[in-house]
Amino acid sequence: MVAVVFSLLAFEATALGKTRVFRGRVIDFDTKQPLEGAVVVAYWLEAASAPLGEVTRLKEVKECVTDSNGEWSFVGEEGHPHNPYWYLFPLVGFLELYYTRNPNFIIFKPGYETYTPGNPCTFLAYPYVNKKRLLEGIVIEVRENEIAHALKYGKDHTENRLVNSSGEPFFPAESPESKLRLLDIPFDYSEDVRRELVKNNGFYYFRSYTIAGIKKLFTSEQRKKNLSTIAPIYPSDKINMDSFLKKQIQFLKRLDEERKQLGLEGYGYYERVKDEK
């Protein structure tokens, strides 16, 4: 039994450790122009089963700054949407079997709305291809439209996060990534748009070329409210805190600059770690 368990653990560890390229483009939603200098931060949590649920800890942080075309990319661990060790918990519950969750993303540019996992931005679009279901096209989500849809049809929702069981707006298209790169896509859609369930096998944002359209904020009140949704990423126990902070140096810099410009106190982490090697 012990040999079987550890064989399964070795197999799962190999499968879970694979990496992929995360990539996308950030644009001004109103002008449709690329946004240079936006910082994209990804962070990975490890989780393990426990008697009262899951315990988590911070595993990795990466960042990238968009280029003149608004594009960014980096390689990171693919992660897993669910605990692959759940079936082993009754057998080896005394062990902390950590797995890496799918990464979470933050997109931040001073003066613009921020994308976070719990606060999606105005517009998101990504290609979706499923040969078994004969689907090839682009998923497009306009936040205001999805909130209105959820309200009308009684789906579970909050102001910032939607759970829409009727599916996501889907636009059939050949070579969907090419159309995304050219912005040859609709930026709005009607109430009767075709919908397909595409998120049932995990989270798709940024796993393939994803367009994020963010809106400019014009008042200090809007910008201050936006800042309340984000903060530097570091472990809750603050162990090895600086090593994680150094991996998000551009995010820390822009975050403090925006706070100070609005008359708020900066976090001070950028000054703390900027010269560390």
PDB file of C-alpha atoms in Angstrom:
ATOM      1  CA  MET A   1       0.000   0.000   0.000  1.00  0.00           C
ATOM      2  CA  VAL A   2       2.775   2.430   0.914  1.00  0.00           C
ATOM      3  CA  ALA A   3       4.546   1.739  -2.377  1.00  0.00           C
ATOM      4  CA  VAL A   4       1.340   2.372  -4.334  1.00  0.00           C
ATOM      5  CA  VAL A   5       0.677   5.644  -2.520  1.00  0.00           C
ATOM      6  CA  PHE A   6       4.144   6.999  -3.147  1.00  0.00           C
ATOM      7  CA  SER A   7       4.006   5.893  -6.793  1.00  0.00           C
ATOM      8  CA  LEU A   8       0.803   7.892  -7.192  1.00  0.00           C
ATOM      9  CA  LEU A   9       2.389  10.868  -5.473  1.00  0.00           C
ATOM     10  CA  ALA A  10       5.383  10.748  -7.806  1.00  0.00           C
ATOM     11  CA  PHE A  11       3.109  10.573 -10.855  1.00  0.00           C
ATOM     12  CA  GLU A  12       0.963  13.493  -9.718  1.00  0.00           C
ATOM     13  CA  ALA A  13       3.992  15.610  -8.859  1.00  0.00           C
ATOM     14  CA  THR A  14       5.409  15.089 -12.351  1.00  0.00           C
ATOM     15  CA  ALA A  15       2.108  15.977 -14.005  1.00  0.00           C
ATOM     16  CA  LEU A  16       1.538  19.062 -11.869  1.00  0.00           C
ATOM     17  CA  GLY A  17       4.991  20.518 -12.298  1.00  0.00           C
ATOM     18  CA  LYS A  18       4.615  21.336 -15.996  1.00  0.00           C
ATOM     19  CA  THR A  19       4.910  24.921 -17.180  1.00  0.00           C
ATOM     20  CA  ARG A  20       3.253  26.972 -19.886  1.00  0.00           C
ATOM     21  CA  VAL A  21       3.482  30.433 -21.425  1.00  0.00           C
ATOM     22  CA  PHE A  22       0.988  32.946 -20.063  1.00  0.00           C
ATOM     23  CA  ARG A  23       0.460  35.897 -22.391  1.00  0.00           C
ATOM     24  CA  GLY A  24      -1.812  38.680 -23.458  1.00  0.00           C
ATOM     25  CA  ARG A  25      -2.298  42.307 -24.336  1.00  0.00           C
ATOM     26  CA  VAL A  26      -3.582  45.289 -22.359  1.00  0.00           C
ATOM     27  CA  ILE A  27      -5.521  48.038 -24.129  1.00  0.00           C
ATOM     28  CA  ASP A  28      -7.446  51.177 -23.264  1.00  0.00           C
ATOM     29  CA  PHE A  29     -11.030  49.973 -23.589  1.00  0.00           C
ATOM     30  CA  ASP A  30     -12.399  53.300 -24.851  1.00  0.00           C
ATOM     31  CA  THR A  31      -9.692  54.165 -27.391  1.00  0.00           C
ATOM     32  CA  LYS A  32      -8.700  50.553 -28.217  1.00  0.00           C
ATOM     33  CA  GLN A  33      -5.063  51.676 -28.103  1.00  0.00           C
ATOM     34  CA  PRO A  34      -2.340  49.507 -26.532  1.00  0.00           C
ATOM     35  CA  LEU A  35      -1.183  50.446 -23.047  1.00  0.00           C
ATOM     36  CA  GLU A  36       2.573  50.435 -22.583  1.00  0.00           C
ATOM     37  CA  GLY A  37       3.976  50.222 -19.062  1.00  0.00           C
ATOM     38  CA  ALA A  38       1.142  48.315 -17.418  1.00  0.00           C
ATOM     39  CA  VAL A  39       2.470  45.728 -14.987  1.00  0.00           C
ATOM     40  CA  VAL A  40       1.100  42.188 -14.974  1.00  0.00           C
ATOM     41  CA  VAL A  41       1.703  40.244 -11.763  1.00  0.00           C
ATOM     42  CA  ALA A  42       1.022  36.526 -11.335  1.00  0.00           C
ATOM     43  CA  TYR A  43       1.165  34.692  -8.045  1.00  0.00           C
ATOM     44  CA  TRP A  44       0.837  31.016  -7.262  1.00  0.00           C
ATOM     45  CA  LEU A  45      -0.564  29.525  -4.072  1.00  0.00           C
ATOM     46  CA  GLU A  46       0.125  26.040  -2.791  1.00  0.00           C
ATOM     47  CA  ALA A  47      -2.740  24.300  -1.023  1.00  0.00           C
ATOM     48  CA  ALA A  48      -3.128  21.119   1.020  1.00  0.00           C
ATOM     49  CA  SER A  49      -6.151  19.290   2.405  1.00  0.00           C
ATOM     50  CA  ALA A  50      -6.884  19.670   6.095  1.00  0.00           C
ATOM     51  CA  PRO A  51      -9.712  18.431   8.347  1.00  0.00           C
ATOM     52  CA  LEU A  52     -11.535  21.773   8.156  1.00  0.00           C
ATOM     53  CA  GLY A  53     -10.784  22.590   4.514  1.00  0.00           C
ATOM     54  CA  GLU A  54      -7.604  23.634   2.724  1.00  0.00           C
ATOM     55  CA  VAL A  55      -4.561  25.471   4.016  1.00  0.00           C
ATOM     56  CA  THR A  56      -2.616  27.662   1.620  1.00  0.00           C
ATOM     57  CA  ARG A  57       0.768  29.312   1.350  1.00  0.00           C
ATOM     58  CA  LEU A  58       2.416  31.571  -1.217  1.00  0.00           C
ATOM     59  CA  LYS A  59       4.725  29.711  -3.601  1.00  0.00           C
ATOM     60  CA  GLU A  60       5.832  32.081  -6.364  1.00  0.00           C
ATOM     61  CA  VAL A  61       5.423  35.591  -7.770  1.00  0.00           C
ATOM     62  CA  LYS A  62       6.298  36.838 -11.267  1.00  0.00           C
ATOM     63  CA  GLU A  63       5.757  40.116 -13.061  1.00  0.00           C
ATOM     64  CA  CYS A  64       6.050  41.552 -16.557  1.00  0.00           C
ATOM     65  CA  VAL A  65       5.673  45.068 -17.968  1.00  0.00           C
ATOM     66  CA  THR A  66       3.743  45.546 -21.214  1.00  0.00           C
ATOM     67  CA  ASP A  67       5.680  46.702 -24.277  1.00  0.00           C
ATOM     68  CA  SER A  68       4.783  49.438 -26.772  1.00  0.00           C
ATOM     69  CA  ASN A  69       2.147  47.129 -28.277  1.00  0.00           C
ATOM     70  CA  GLY A  70       0.596  46.479 -24.870  1.00  0.00           C
ATOM     71  CA  GLU A  71       1.807  42.861 -24.967  1.00  0.00           C
ATOM     72  CA  TRP A  72       3.357  40.740 -22.230  1.00  0.00           C
ATOM     73  CA  SER A  73       4.308  37.108 -21.624  1.00  0.00           C
ATOM     74  CA  PHE A  74       6.170  34.895 -19.191  1.00  0.00           C
ATOM     75  CA  VAL A  75       6.606  31.220 -18.391  1.00  0.00           C
ATOM     76  CA  GLY A  76       5.143  29.834 -15.193  1.00  0.00           C
ATOM     77  CA  GLU A  77       3.764  26.704 -13.620  1.00  0.00           C
ATOM     78  CA  GLU A  78       0.407  25.713 -15.078  1.00  0.00           C
ATOM     79  CA  GLY A  79      -1.086  24.774 -11.745  1.00  0.00           C
ATOM     80  CA  HIS A  80      -4.288  22.870 -11.102  1.00  0.00           C
ATOM     81  CA  PRO A  81      -7.888  24.053 -10.493  1.00  0.00           C
ATOM     82  CA  HIS A  82      -8.645  21.292  -7.976  1.00  0.00           C
ATOM     83  CA  ASN A  83      -6.762  19.198  -5.436  1.00  0.00           C
ATOM     84  CA  PRO A  84      -5.407  16.135  -7.310  1.00  0.00           C
ATOM     85  CA  TYR A  85      -4.592  14.419  -4.011  1.00  0.00           C
ATOM     86  CA  TRP A  86      -8.141  14.453  -2.612  1.00  0.00           C
ATOM     87  CA  TYR A  87      -8.534  10.677  -2.973  1.00  0.00           C
ATOM     88  CA  LEU A  88      -5.402  10.078  -0.886  1.00  0.00           C
ATOM     89  CA  PHE A  89      -6.468  12.195   2.084  1.00  0.00           C
ATOM     90  CA  PRO A  90      -8.240   9.306   3.936  1.00  0.00           C
ATOM     91  CA  LEU A  91      -5.078   7.188   3.532  1.00  0.00           C
ATOM     92  CA  VAL A  92      -2.334   9.692   4.257  1.00  0.00           C
ATOM     93  CA  GLY A  93      -4.186  12.575   5.891  1.00  0.00           C
ATOM     94  CA  PHE A  94      -1.298  12.988   8.309  1.00  0.00           C
ATOM     95  CA  LEU A  95       0.867  14.220   5.406  1.00  0.00           C
ATOM     96  CA  GLU A  96       0.646  17.772   4.051  1.00  0.00           C
ATOM     97  CA  LEU A  97       0.288  17.028   0.343  1.00  0.00           C
ATOM     98  CA  TYR A  98       0.620  20.447  -1.248  1.00  0.00           C
ATOM     99  CA  TYR A  99      -0.359  21.090  -4.847  1.00  0.00           C
ATOM    100  CA  THR A 100      -0.002  24.299  -6.851  1.00  0.00           C
ATOM    101  CA  ARG A 101      -3.190  26.100  -7.726  1.00  0.00           C
ATOM    102  CA  ASN A 102      -3.776  27.927 -11.006  1.00  0.00           C
ATOM    103  CA  PRO A 103      -2.077  31.333 -10.886  1.00  0.00           C
ATOM    104  CA  ASN A 104      -3.921  34.507  -9.964  1.00  0.00           C
ATOM    105  CA  PHE A 105      -3.293  37.669 -11.964  1.00  0.00           C
ATOM    106  CA  ILE A 106      -3.201  41.391 -11.302  1.00  0.00           C
ATOM    107  CA  ILE A 107      -3.017  44.018 -14.072  1.00  0.00           C
ATOM    108  CA  PHE A 108      -2.142  47.484 -12.830  1.00  0.00           C
ATOM    109  CA  LYS A 109      -1.479  50.771 -14.564  1.00  0.00           C
ATOM    110  CA  PRO A 110      -1.698  54.029 -12.603  1.00  0.00           C
ATOM    111  CA  GLY A 111      -4.799  55.991 -13.561  1.00  0.00           C
ATOM    112  CA  TYR A 112      -6.669  52.946 -14.866  1.00  0.00           C
ATOM    113  CA  GLU A 113      -8.995  50.364 -13.382  1.00  0.00           C
ATOM    114  CA  THR A 114      -7.202  47.266 -12.091  1.00  0.00           C
ATOM    115  CA  TYR A 115      -7.821  43.644 -12.963  1.00  0.00           C
ATOM    116  CA  THR A 116      -7.721  41.234 -10.009  1.00  0.00           C
ATOM    117  CA  PRO A 117      -9.243  37.754  -9.556  1.00  0.00           C
ATOM    118  CA  GLY A 118     -12.155  39.196  -7.567  1.00  0.00           C
ATOM    119  CA  ASN A 119     -12.477  42.414  -9.561  1.00  0.00           C
ATOM    120  CA  PRO A 120     -12.556  41.679 -13.301  1.00  0.00           C
ATOM    121  CA  CYS A 121     -11.893  44.555 -15.677  1.00  0.00           C
ATOM    122  CA  THR A 122     -14.290  46.043 -18.238  1.00  0.00           C
ATOM    123  CA  PHE A 123     -13.395  43.735 -21.130  1.00  0.00           C
ATOM    124  CA  LEU A 124     -11.768  40.320 -21.561  1.00  0.00           C
ATOM    125  CA  ALA A 125     -11.389  38.233 -24.717  1.00  0.00           C
ATOM    126  CA  TYR A 126      -9.529  35.001 -25.381  1.00  0.00           C
ATOM    127  CA  PRO A 127      -9.526  32.215 -27.996  1.00  0.00           C
ATOM    128  CA  TYR A 128     -11.289  28.945 -27.299  1.00  0.00           C
ATOM    129  CA  VAL A 129     -10.850  25.793 -29.358  1.00  0.00           C
ATOM    130  CA  ASN A 130     -12.407  22.452 -28.446  1.00  0.00           C
ATOM    131  CA  LYS A 131     -12.186  19.922 -31.264  1.00  0.00           C
ATOM    132  CA  LYS A 132     -14.380  17.366 -29.492  1.00  0.00           C
ATOM    133  CA  ARG A 133     -17.199  19.901 -29.237  1.00  0.00           C
ATOM    134  CA  LEU A 134     -16.436  21.337 -32.717  1.00  0.00           C
ATOM    135  CA  LEU A 135     -15.928  24.761 -31.194  1.00  0.00           C
ATOM    136  CA  GLU A 136     -13.454  27.310 -32.531  1.00  0.00           C
ATOM    137  CA  GLY A 137     -13.830  30.954 -31.749  1.00  0.00           C
ATOM    138  CA  ILE A 138     -13.451  33.762 -29.229  1.00  0.00           C
ATOM    139  CA  VAL A 139     -14.939  34.216 -25.789  1.00  0.00           C
ATOM    140  CA  ILE A 140     -15.722  37.872 -25.104  1.00  0.00           C
ATOM    141  CA  GLU A 141     -16.880  39.187 -21.751  1.00  0.00           C
ATOM    142  CA  VAL A 142     -18.027  42.776 -21.213  1.00  0.00           C
ATOM    143  CA  ARG A 143     -18.462  43.226 -17.467  1.00  0.00           C
ATOM    144  CA  GLU A 144     -21.529  45.491 -17.619  1.00  0.00           C
ATOM    145  CA  ASN A 145     -23.286  43.150 -20.050  1.00  0.00           C
ATOM    146  CA  GLU A 146     -22.573  40.114 -17.876  1.00  0.00           C
ATOM    147  CA  ILE A 147     -23.853  41.827 -14.740  1.00  0.00           C
ATOM    148  CA  ALA A 148     -27.043  42.805 -16.583  1.00  0.00           C
ATOM    149  CA  HIS A 149     -27.447  39.243 -17.871  1.00  0.00           C
ATOM    150  CA  ALA A 150     -26.963  37.782 -14.402  1.00  0.00           C
ATOM    151  CA  LEU A 151     -29.485  40.186 -12.903  1.00  0.00           C
ATOM    152  CA  LYS A 152     -32.105  39.510 -15.556  1.00  0.00           C
ATOM    153  CA  TYR A 153     -31.888  35.731 -15.485  1.00  0.00           C
ATOM    154  CA  GLY A 154     -31.414  35.328 -11.754  1.00  0.00           C
ATOM    155  CA  LYS A 155     -27.931  33.843 -11.800  1.00  0.00           C
ATOM    156  CA  ASP A 156     -25.775  34.047  -8.696  1.00  0.00           C
ATOM    157  CA  HIS A 157     -23.705  37.192  -8.813  1.00  0.00           C
ATOM    158  CA  THR A 158     -22.109  39.985  -6.875  1.00  0.00           C
ATOM    159  CA  GLU A 159     -21.030  43.378  -8.100  1.00  0.00           C
ATOM    160  CA  ASN A 160     -17.523  42.163  -8.875  1.00  0.00           C
ATOM    161  CA  ARG A 161     -17.724  38.428  -9.491  1.00  0.00           C
ATOM    162  CA  LEU A 162     -20.155  36.537 -11.672  1.00  0.00           C
ATOM    163  CA  VAL A 163     -21.232  32.909 -11.617  1.00  0.00           C
ATOM    164  CA  ASN A 164     -23.033  32.520 -14.912  1.00  0.00           C
ATOM    165  CA  SER A 165     -24.198  28.923 -15.441  1.00  0.00           C
ATOM    166  CA  SER A 166     -25.641  29.662 -18.875  1.00  0.00           C
ATOM    167  CA  GLY A 167     -22.162  30.054 -20.308  1.00  0.00           C
ATOM    168  CA  GLU A 168     -19.927  32.753 -21.729  1.00  0.00           C
ATOM    169  CA  PRO A 169     -20.504  34.873 -24.861  1.00  0.00           C
ATOM    170  CA  PHE A 170     -18.978  32.926 -27.755  1.00  0.00           C
ATOM    171  CA  PHE A 171     -18.187  34.159 -31.271  1.00  0.00           C
ATOM    172  CA  PRO A 172     -17.274  31.447 -33.811  1.00  0.00           C
ATOM    173  CA  ALA A 173     -14.148  32.351 -35.784  1.00  0.00           C
ATOM    174  CA  GLU A 174     -11.353  30.670 -37.691  1.00  0.00           C
ATOM    175  CA  SER A 175      -7.830  31.451 -36.469  1.00  0.00           C
ATOM    176  CA  PRO A 176      -9.194  33.168 -33.349  1.00  0.00           C
ATOM    177  CA  GLU A 177      -5.813  34.262 -32.002  1.00  0.00           C
ATOM    178  CA  SER A 178      -5.003  36.065 -35.257  1.00  0.00           C
ATOM    179  CA  LYS A 179      -8.262  37.994 -35.000  1.00  0.00           C
ATOM    180  CA  LEU A 180      -7.484  38.886 -31.404  1.00  0.00           C
ATOM    181  CA  ARG A 181      -4.037  40.192 -32.303  1.00  0.00           C
ATOM    182  CA  LEU A 182      -5.598  42.405 -34.994  1.00  0.00           C
ATOM    183  CA  LEU A 183      -8.422  43.438 -32.642  1.00  0.00           C
ATOM    184  CA  ASP A 184     -10.768  42.178 -35.346  1.00  0.00           C
ATOM    185  CA  ILE A 185     -13.385  41.411 -32.705  1.00  0.00           C
ATOM    186  CA  PRO A 186     -16.631  42.916 -31.400  1.00  0.00           C
ATOM    187  CA  PHE A 187     -16.374  45.027 -28.254  1.00  0.00           C
ATOM    188  CA  ASP A 188     -20.048  44.736 -27.419  1.00  0.00           C
ATOM    189  CA  TYR A 189     -22.855  42.244 -27.937  1.00  0.00           C
ATOM    190  CA  SER A 190     -26.606  41.944 -27.635  1.00  0.00           C
ATOM    191  CA  GLU A 191     -28.621  40.171 -24.993  1.00  0.00           C
ATOM    192  CA  ASP A 192     -29.265  37.166 -27.243  1.00  0.00           C
ATOM    193  CA  VAL A 193     -25.582  36.478 -27.923  1.00  0.00           C
ATOM    194  CA  ARG A 194     -24.623  32.826 -28.347  1.00  0.00           C
ATOM    195  CA  ARG A 195     -23.287  31.334 -25.109  1.00  0.00           C
ATOM    196  CA  GLU A 196     -21.140  28.267 -24.485  1.00  0.00           C
ATOM    197  CA  LEU A 197     -19.897  26.649 -21.285  1.00  0.00           C
ATOM    198  CA  VAL A 198     -16.145  26.947 -21.628  1.00  0.00           C
ATOM    199  CA  LYS A 199     -14.910  27.333 -18.032  1.00  0.00           C
ATOM    200  CA  ASN A 200     -15.992  23.942 -16.767  1.00  0.00           C
ATOM    201  CA  ASN A 201     -12.473  22.534 -17.157  1.00  0.00           C
ATOM    202  CA  GLY A 202     -10.599  25.315 -15.437  1.00  0.00           C
ATOM    203  CA  PHE A 203      -9.799  28.976 -15.785  1.00  0.00           C
ATOM    204  CA  TYR A 204      -8.827  30.187 -19.263  1.00  0.00           C
ATOM    205  CA  TYR A 205      -7.793  33.817 -18.807  1.00  0.00           C
ATOM    206  CA  PHE A 206      -4.170  34.376 -19.885  1.00  0.00           C
ATOM    207  CA  ARG A 207      -3.545  30.670 -20.614  1.00  0.00           C
ATOM    208  CA  SER A 208      -3.791  31.721 -24.230  1.00  0.00           C
ATOM    209  CA  TYR A 209      -3.488  35.167 -25.816  1.00  0.00           C
ATOM    210  CA  THR A 210      -5.948  37.256 -23.769  1.00  0.00           C
ATOM    211  CA  ILE A 211      -7.028  40.833 -24.445  1.00  0.00           C
ATOM    212  CA  ALA A 212      -7.722  42.846 -21.295  1.00  0.00           C
ATOM    213  CA  GLY A 213      -9.494  46.154 -21.893  1.00  0.00           C
ATOM    214  CA  ILE A 214      -9.276  48.538 -18.941  1.00  0.00           C
ATOM    215  CA  LYS A 215     -10.914  51.926 -18.505  1.00  0.00           C
ATOM    216  CA  LYS A 216      -9.210  55.179 -17.588  1.00  0.00           C
ATOM    217  CA  LEU A 217     -10.210  56.634 -14.218  1.00  0.00           C
ATOM    218  CA  PHE A 218     -10.797  60.379 -14.223  1.00  0.00           C
ATOM    219  CA  THR A 219     -11.334  61.338 -10.586  1.00  0.00           C
ATOM    220  CA  SER A 220      -9.195  60.950  -7.484  1.00  0.00           C
ATOM    221  CA  GLU A 221     -12.120  59.220  -5.768  1.00  0.00           C
ATOM    222  CA  GLN A 222     -12.218  56.555  -8.496  1.00  0.00           C
ATOM    223  CA  ARG A 223      -8.472  56.057  -8.296  1.00  0.00           C
ATOM    224  CA  LYS A 224      -8.487  55.771  -4.501  1.00  0.00           C
ATOM    225  CA  LYS A 225     -11.297  53.219  -4.626  1.00  0.00           C
ATOM    226  CA  ASN A 226      -9.339  51.287  -7.233  1.00  0.00           C
ATOM    227  CA  LEU A 227      -6.271  51.216  -4.967  1.00  0.00           C
ATOM    228  CA  SER A 228      -8.349  49.662  -2.189  1.00  0.00           C
ATOM    229  CA  THR A 229      -8.630  46.474  -4.278  1.00  0.00           C
ATOM    230  CA  ILE A 230      -4.889  45.766  -4.537  1.00  0.00           C
ATOM    231  CA  ALA A 231      -1.819  45.390  -2.342  1.00  0.00           C
ATOM    232  CA  PRO A 232       1.682  43.890  -2.563  1.00  0.00           C
ATOM    233  CA  ILE A 233       1.832  40.090  -2.559  1.00  0.00           C
ATOM    234  CA  TYR A 234       3.686  38.427   0.315  1.00  0.00           C
ATOM    235  CA  PRO A 235       3.225  35.473   2.714  1.00  0.00           C
ATOM    236  CA  SER A 236       0.804  36.004   5.590  1.00  0.00           C
ATOM    237  CA  ASP A 237       3.483  34.885   8.054  1.00  0.00           C
ATOM    238  CA  LYS A 238       5.980  37.262   6.352  1.00  0.00           C
ATOM    239  CA  ILE A 239       8.627  34.508   6.175  1.00  0.00           C
ATOM    240  CA  ASN A 240      11.009  35.243   3.257  1.00  0.00           C
ATOM    241  CA  MET A 241       8.911  38.337   2.627  1.00  0.00           C
ATOM    242  CA  ASP A 242      11.641  40.312   0.859  1.00  0.00           C
ATOM    243  CA  SER A 243      12.391  37.499  -1.580  1.00  0.00           C
ATOM    244  CA  PHE A 244       8.794  37.709  -2.822  1.00  0.00           C
ATOM    245  CA  LEU A 245       8.751  41.510  -2.842  1.00  0.00           C
ATOM    246  CA  LYS A 246      11.829  41.637  -5.092  1.00  0.00           C
ATOM    247  CA  LYS A 247       9.939  39.632  -7.717  1.00  0.00           C
ATOM    248  CA  GLN A 248       7.307  42.377  -8.063  1.00  0.00           C
ATOM    249  CA  ILE A 249       9.549  45.426  -7.996  1.00  0.00           C
ATOM    250  CA  GLN A 250       7.827  47.245 -10.888  1.00  0.00           C
ATOM    251  CA  PHE A 251       4.424  46.663  -9.314  1.00  0.00           C
ATOM    252  CA  LEU A 252       5.660  48.052  -5.981  1.00  0.00           C
ATOM    253  CA  LYS A 253       7.122  51.110  -7.686  1.00  0.00           C
ATOM    254  CA  ARG A 254       3.955  51.977  -9.616  1.00  0.00           C
ATOM    255  CA  LEU A 255       1.747  51.255  -6.619  1.00  0.00           C
ATOM    256  CA  ASP A 256       3.629  53.651  -4.343  1.00  0.00           C
ATOM    257  CA  GLU A 257       3.794  56.329  -7.068  1.00  0.00           C
ATOM    258  CA  GLU A 258       0.025  56.197  -7.519  1.00  0.00           C
ATOM    259  CA  ARG A 259      -0.634  56.281  -3.772  1.00  0.00           C
ATOM    260  CA  LYS A 260       1.656  59.263  -3.201  1.00  0.00           C
ATOM    261  CA  GLN A 261       0.184  61.165  -6.146  1.00  0.00           C
ATOM    262  CA  LEU A 262      -3.231  60.791  -4.519  1.00  0.00           C
ATOM    263  CA  GLY A 263      -1.969  61.966  -1.136  1.00  0.00           C
ATOM    264  CA  LEU A 264      -1.867  58.495   0.409  1.00  0.00           C
ATOM    265  CA  GLU A 265       1.026  56.958   2.266  1.00  0.00           C
ATOM    266  CA  GLY A 266       3.101  54.538   0.208  1.00  0.00           C
ATOM    267  CA  TYR A 267       3.773  50.991   1.353  1.00  0.00           C
ATOM    268  CA  GLY A 268       7.527  51.654   1.288  1.00  0.00           C
ATOM    269  CA  TYR A 269       8.401  48.179   0.040  1.00  0.00           C
ATOM    270  CA  TYR A 270       9.919  49.454  -3.215  1.00  0.00           C
ATOM    271  CA  GLU A 271      12.482  51.591  -1.390  1.00  0.00           C
ATOM    272  CA  ARG A 272      13.131  48.711   0.967  1.00  0.00           C
ATOM    273  CA  VAL A 273      14.080  46.126  -1.668  1.00  0.00           C
ATOM    274  CA  LYS A 274      15.008  48.051  -4.839  1.00  0.00           C
ATOM    275  CA  ASP A 275      18.764  47.872  -4.207  1.00  0.00           C
ATOM    276  CA  GLU A 276      18.853  44.330  -2.831  1.00  0.00           C
ATOM    277  CA  LYS A 277      20.500  41.663  -4.970  1.00  0.00           C
TER     278      LYS A 277
END
